[in-house]
Amino acid sequence: MVRQCVILVGGMGTRLGDLTKAVPKPMLPVNGRPFVDMLIDEAARHGFDRIVLLAGYLGGQVMEHCAGTRRIAGRDIEVSVIVEPEAAGTGGALTFLRDVAEDNFLLMNGDSWFDLDLREFATVEPGTTPFLLRMALRPVADASRFGTVTLEGDRVRAFLPRGTAEGGLMNAGIYLVRRALLDQIYRKPCSLEGDIFPMLAGHGLIQGKVRDAFLIDIGVPADYAAAPELLAKHRTRPAVFFDRDGVLNHDAGYTHKPEELVWLPGAKEAIGQVNRMGWYAFVVTNQGGIGRGLYGIRDAEAFHARMNEDLAETGAHIDEFRLSPFHPQGSVPEFTGDSPCRKPNPGMLTDLAALWPIDMARSLMFGDKQSDMQAAAAAGVRGILHEGGDLQARLNAALRG
Ligand SMILES: [Mg+2]
């Protein structure tokens, strides 16, 4: 499972004029937070927990704000910052990754957001012709502002300057990179777009993946000004809340060991479908075994990490796992008694709704117990009882009804 995500945040941002005189572009505020924070959140919810920021211009600010461990989506996310010692271009900057790059990593521009399922994008189907770089491509009707590519089968063959074609496919600024690509960069400065990509394309080493989705680039003033409203609108979407035991995995009673994970019929497929729809996928699970002292929170988290590793093989993911460790008759004092987050109370759902931009009125909750249905109702979410059978079939029936 690819877990490293590299974000290019070194640009000068000259097109933004005075805005970037004292602040590097990815640190510009959008809806009250530096833009790059939203990109880190996006990577985190797709299961990328090792983030590397390649900084340059005013890199000290990036270092000061971003470096360290953050808790996002219930996971510890390590953010490290490399400030390039000299301006090496977007291609040359990658050479500073040689000591830290993993075999495969996601690479993205730090000044744009493309609404892509990053986990699906980072999953390579068996039998795929080898590539050094997978590039996300987006259809554009008017190519006067963008360079485009020519695609033959799944290979990018050439790059056309802006204005050459009427419309076509543009580079959307997100890549899956094989570490071996770094060995192809031996002079600095050099540009990914100008030097490295055309060379790779000539050898058939770039695979293109076309996705028609929302993209915003904050690198020009009009788009930066429009970003707050557009981002809020496009990131707000429904969620599917899944109870865990008895819905996603076989419930053997206080199941918590990763090796005991047995998926139920249609569960992985249902989660993948929710991902493809662009909806959030959450797990909300009572883990009273923790309150009873049978296992710890870290054990439950390890179980959830295994679930996401299994899901990643199919290009699917859970955005966040929420658990309630409480048990009414617990033996661990701090987790004994009732809690707003123990179902049938809605706390896990309402906490998620406070953190993520969720359209609750269109959201769904699948559970195998009445307490799941009560939690859903109290959170204003439509509950669907699932006591057995194929979960994906149940999801499709719910979406039709
Ligand atoms: Mg259950």
XYZ file of C-alpha atoms in Angstrom, residues 55-312:
258
model
C 9.761 23.645 -0.115
C 11.905 26.379 -1.585
C 10.746 29.988 -1.718
C 10.119 31.162 1.891
C 10.544 27.538 2.938
C 11.135 28.486 6.562
C 7.457 29.394 6.906
C 6.429 26.018 5.540
C 8.833 24.306 7.943
C 7.568 26.239 10.930
C 3.883 25.653 10.249
C 3.878 22.142 8.807
C 6.716 19.997 10.137
C 5.743 17.527 12.832
C 3.135 14.901 13.623
C -0.545 15.727 13.246
C -3.621 13.804 14.187
C -5.911 13.716 11.154
C -8.744 11.310 10.456
C -7.865 9.346 13.588
C -4.349 8.635 12.382
C -0.922 10.009 13.231
C 0.290 11.818 10.139
C 4.012 12.554 9.923
C 4.732 15.718 7.988
C 8.352 16.394 7.092
C 9.645 19.393 5.188
C 12.679 19.512 2.931
C 13.809 23.008 1.979
C 15.872 22.864 -1.188
C 19.255 24.541 -0.693
C 19.184 26.059 -4.167
C 16.377 26.582 -6.670
C 16.494 23.354 -8.681
C 13.246 23.530 -10.635
C 10.317 21.132 -10.195
C 12.411 18.257 -11.561
C 15.607 19.061 -9.720
C 13.653 19.376 -6.458
C 12.892 15.655 -6.642
C 16.586 14.818 -6.295
C 16.355 16.028 -2.692
C 14.040 13.047 -2.078
C 16.746 10.465 -2.692
C 17.258 9.727 1.001
C 13.579 9.507 1.889
C 11.646 8.342 -1.181
C 9.773 5.059 -0.837
C 9.460 2.577 -3.734
C 6.242 4.274 -4.859
C 4.939 7.646 -3.805
C 2.164 10.033 -4.674
C 3.315 13.408 -5.946
C 1.121 16.482 -6.171
C 1.326 20.162 -6.887
C 0.929 22.306 -3.800
C -1.069 25.056 -5.462
C -3.981 23.097 -6.912
C -6.637 20.674 -5.813
C -7.979 18.014 -8.162
C -10.920 16.070 -6.754
C -9.390 12.653 -7.291
C -9.817 9.395 -5.375
C -6.152 9.289 -4.368
C -6.270 5.718 -3.060
C -7.756 4.329 -6.257
C -5.242 6.377 -8.250
C -2.315 4.914 -6.274
C -3.476 1.325 -6.777
C -1.934 -0.459 -9.743
C -3.930 -3.297 -11.262
C -2.012 -6.541 -11.897
C -0.988 -6.858 -15.534
C -0.479 -3.118 -16.078
C 2.334 -2.367 -18.524
C 5.250 -0.997 -16.466
C 5.557 2.774 -16.072
C 7.784 5.194 -14.179
C 5.040 7.761 -13.744
C 1.265 7.637 -13.696
C -0.267 10.999 -14.512
C -3.794 12.172 -13.713
C -5.351 13.761 -16.791
C -8.444 15.910 -17.008
C -10.513 16.726 -20.100
C -10.655 20.426 -21.021
C -12.934 21.914 -23.653
C -10.821 25.045 -24.091
C -7.068 24.459 -24.199
C -6.121 28.100 -24.746
C -5.000 28.315 -21.086
C -3.538 24.824 -20.720
C -1.021 22.595 -22.361
C -2.458 19.235 -23.377
C -1.182 15.702 -23.936
C -1.689 13.116 -26.622
C -2.716 9.726 -25.281
C -2.337 6.428 -27.183
C -3.987 3.569 -25.338
C -2.956 4.275 -21.762
C 0.375 5.940 -22.690
C 1.075 9.636 -22.784
C 3.023 10.166 -26.019
C 3.536 13.908 -26.313
C 2.959 17.268 -24.663
C 1.449 20.120 -26.658
C 1.920 23.742 -25.603
C -1.122 25.803 -24.623
C -3.179 27.059 -27.539
C -2.025 24.244 -29.855
C -5.176 22.173 -29.586
C -8.768 23.343 -29.196
C -9.473 20.958 -26.394
C -8.037 17.781 -25.018
C -6.496 16.310 -21.903
C -4.512 18.402 -19.459
C -2.025 17.320 -16.830
C -3.953 17.623 -13.555
C -0.852 17.792 -11.349
C -1.129 14.503 -9.459
C 1.232 11.602 -10.102
C 2.124 8.138 -8.873
C 5.906 7.935 -9.074
C 8.230 4.931 -9.078
C 11.347 5.623 -7.080
C 13.456 4.662 -10.118
C 12.335 7.904 -11.735
C 14.738 9.772 -9.455
C 17.658 8.038 -11.196
C 16.591 9.712 -14.448
C 17.234 13.204 -13.082
C 20.927 14.045 -13.277
C 21.144 17.732 -13.894
C 19.859 20.746 -12.042
C 17.986 22.911 -12.453
C 15.452 21.054 -14.529
C 11.725 21.117 -14.954
C 9.354 18.175 -14.638
C 7.024 19.586 -17.278
C 9.704 20.865 -19.645
C 12.444 18.233 -19.374
C 11.528 15.056 -17.502
C 7.980 14.376 -18.727
C 8.728 14.732 -22.460
C 11.739 12.441 -22.095
C 9.693 9.784 -20.262
C 6.799 10.089 -22.723
C 9.198 9.455 -25.590
C 10.017 6.106 -24.022
C 6.387 5.170 -23.279
C 7.002 5.387 -19.529
C 4.072 7.639 -18.582
C 0.694 6.059 -18.012
C -2.238 8.453 -18.251
C -5.394 8.100 -16.117
C -8.271 10.266 -17.234
C -10.689 11.658 -14.638
C -13.282 14.306 -15.321
C -13.435 16.033 -11.944
C -13.270 19.450 -10.344
C -9.880 21.187 -10.351
C -8.842 24.515 -8.927
C -5.419 26.139 -9.244
C -4.903 29.006 -6.793
C -1.930 30.292 -8.796
C -3.809 33.149 -10.497
C -5.624 35.941 -8.600
C -9.150 35.311 -9.931
C -8.997 31.620 -9.054
C -7.504 32.305 -5.625
C -10.351 34.734 -4.958
C -12.941 32.141 -6.012
C -11.287 29.292 -4.086
C -13.070 29.610 -0.695
C -16.563 29.254 -2.124
C -15.674 26.664 -4.767
C -13.728 24.477 -2.353
C -16.469 24.560 0.272
C -19.040 23.611 -2.356
C -17.090 20.779 -3.964
C -15.847 19.241 -0.723
C -19.340 19.047 0.783
C -20.794 15.667 -0.041
C -22.845 12.921 1.592
C -21.280 10.231 3.741
C -21.977 6.591 4.363
C -21.486 5.629 8.006
C -20.823 1.915 8.439
C -21.202 0.052 11.689
C -18.261 -2.374 11.775
C -18.884 -5.708 13.504
C -21.639 -7.678 11.765
C -21.769 -5.278 8.822
C -18.232 -5.088 7.402
C -16.547 -7.969 9.230
C -17.639 -11.202 10.886
C -18.396 -10.587 14.543
C -16.930 -13.356 16.660
C -17.501 -11.355 19.848
C -15.015 -8.620 20.731
C -13.116 -9.215 17.494
C -9.941 -7.150 17.634
C -6.941 -9.108 16.330
C -5.970 -8.183 12.756
C -5.520 -11.868 11.900
C -9.156 -12.484 12.896
C -10.494 -10.083 10.275
C -13.025 -11.839 8.036
C -14.825 -9.576 5.578
C -18.566 -10.069 5.067
C -20.120 -10.450 1.577
C -20.141 -7.275 -0.510
C -18.517 -5.171 2.219
C -15.289 -4.232 0.438
C -17.264 -3.698 -2.764
C -19.750 -1.406 -1.019
C -16.955 0.733 0.415
C -15.287 0.927 -3.002
C -18.567 2.012 -4.550
C -18.977 4.764 -1.950
C -15.437 5.922 -2.787
C -16.185 5.916 -6.544
C -19.326 7.964 -5.928
C -17.122 10.602 -4.293
C -18.938 10.253 -0.955
C -17.129 9.994 2.376
C -16.896 6.497 3.889
C -16.722 6.306 7.682
C -16.772 3.529 10.265
C -18.515 4.194 13.583
C -18.078 1.307 15.996
C -18.799 0.606 19.664
C -15.726 -1.139 21.068
C -16.949 -1.905 24.565
C -14.223 -4.538 24.845
C -11.826 -1.687 25.533
C -13.923 -0.510 28.489
C -14.055 -4.095 29.693
C -10.260 -4.289 29.597
C -10.117 -7.017 26.957
C -7.902 -4.993 24.597
C -6.710 -1.428 24.075
C -7.402 1.439 21.716
C -4.114 0.719 19.892
C -5.319 -2.845 19.192
C -8.516 -1.538 17.641
C -6.494 0.936 15.582
C -4.257 -1.866 14.336
C -7.396 -3.754 13.288
C -8.572 -0.701 11.366
C -5.168 -0.281 9.722
C -5.463 -3.889 8.513
C -8.904 -3.158 7.120
C -7.526 -0.240 5.125
C -4.585 -2.325 3.886
C -7.000 -4.981 2.600
C -9.192 -2.318 1.035
C -6.198 -0.652 -0.644
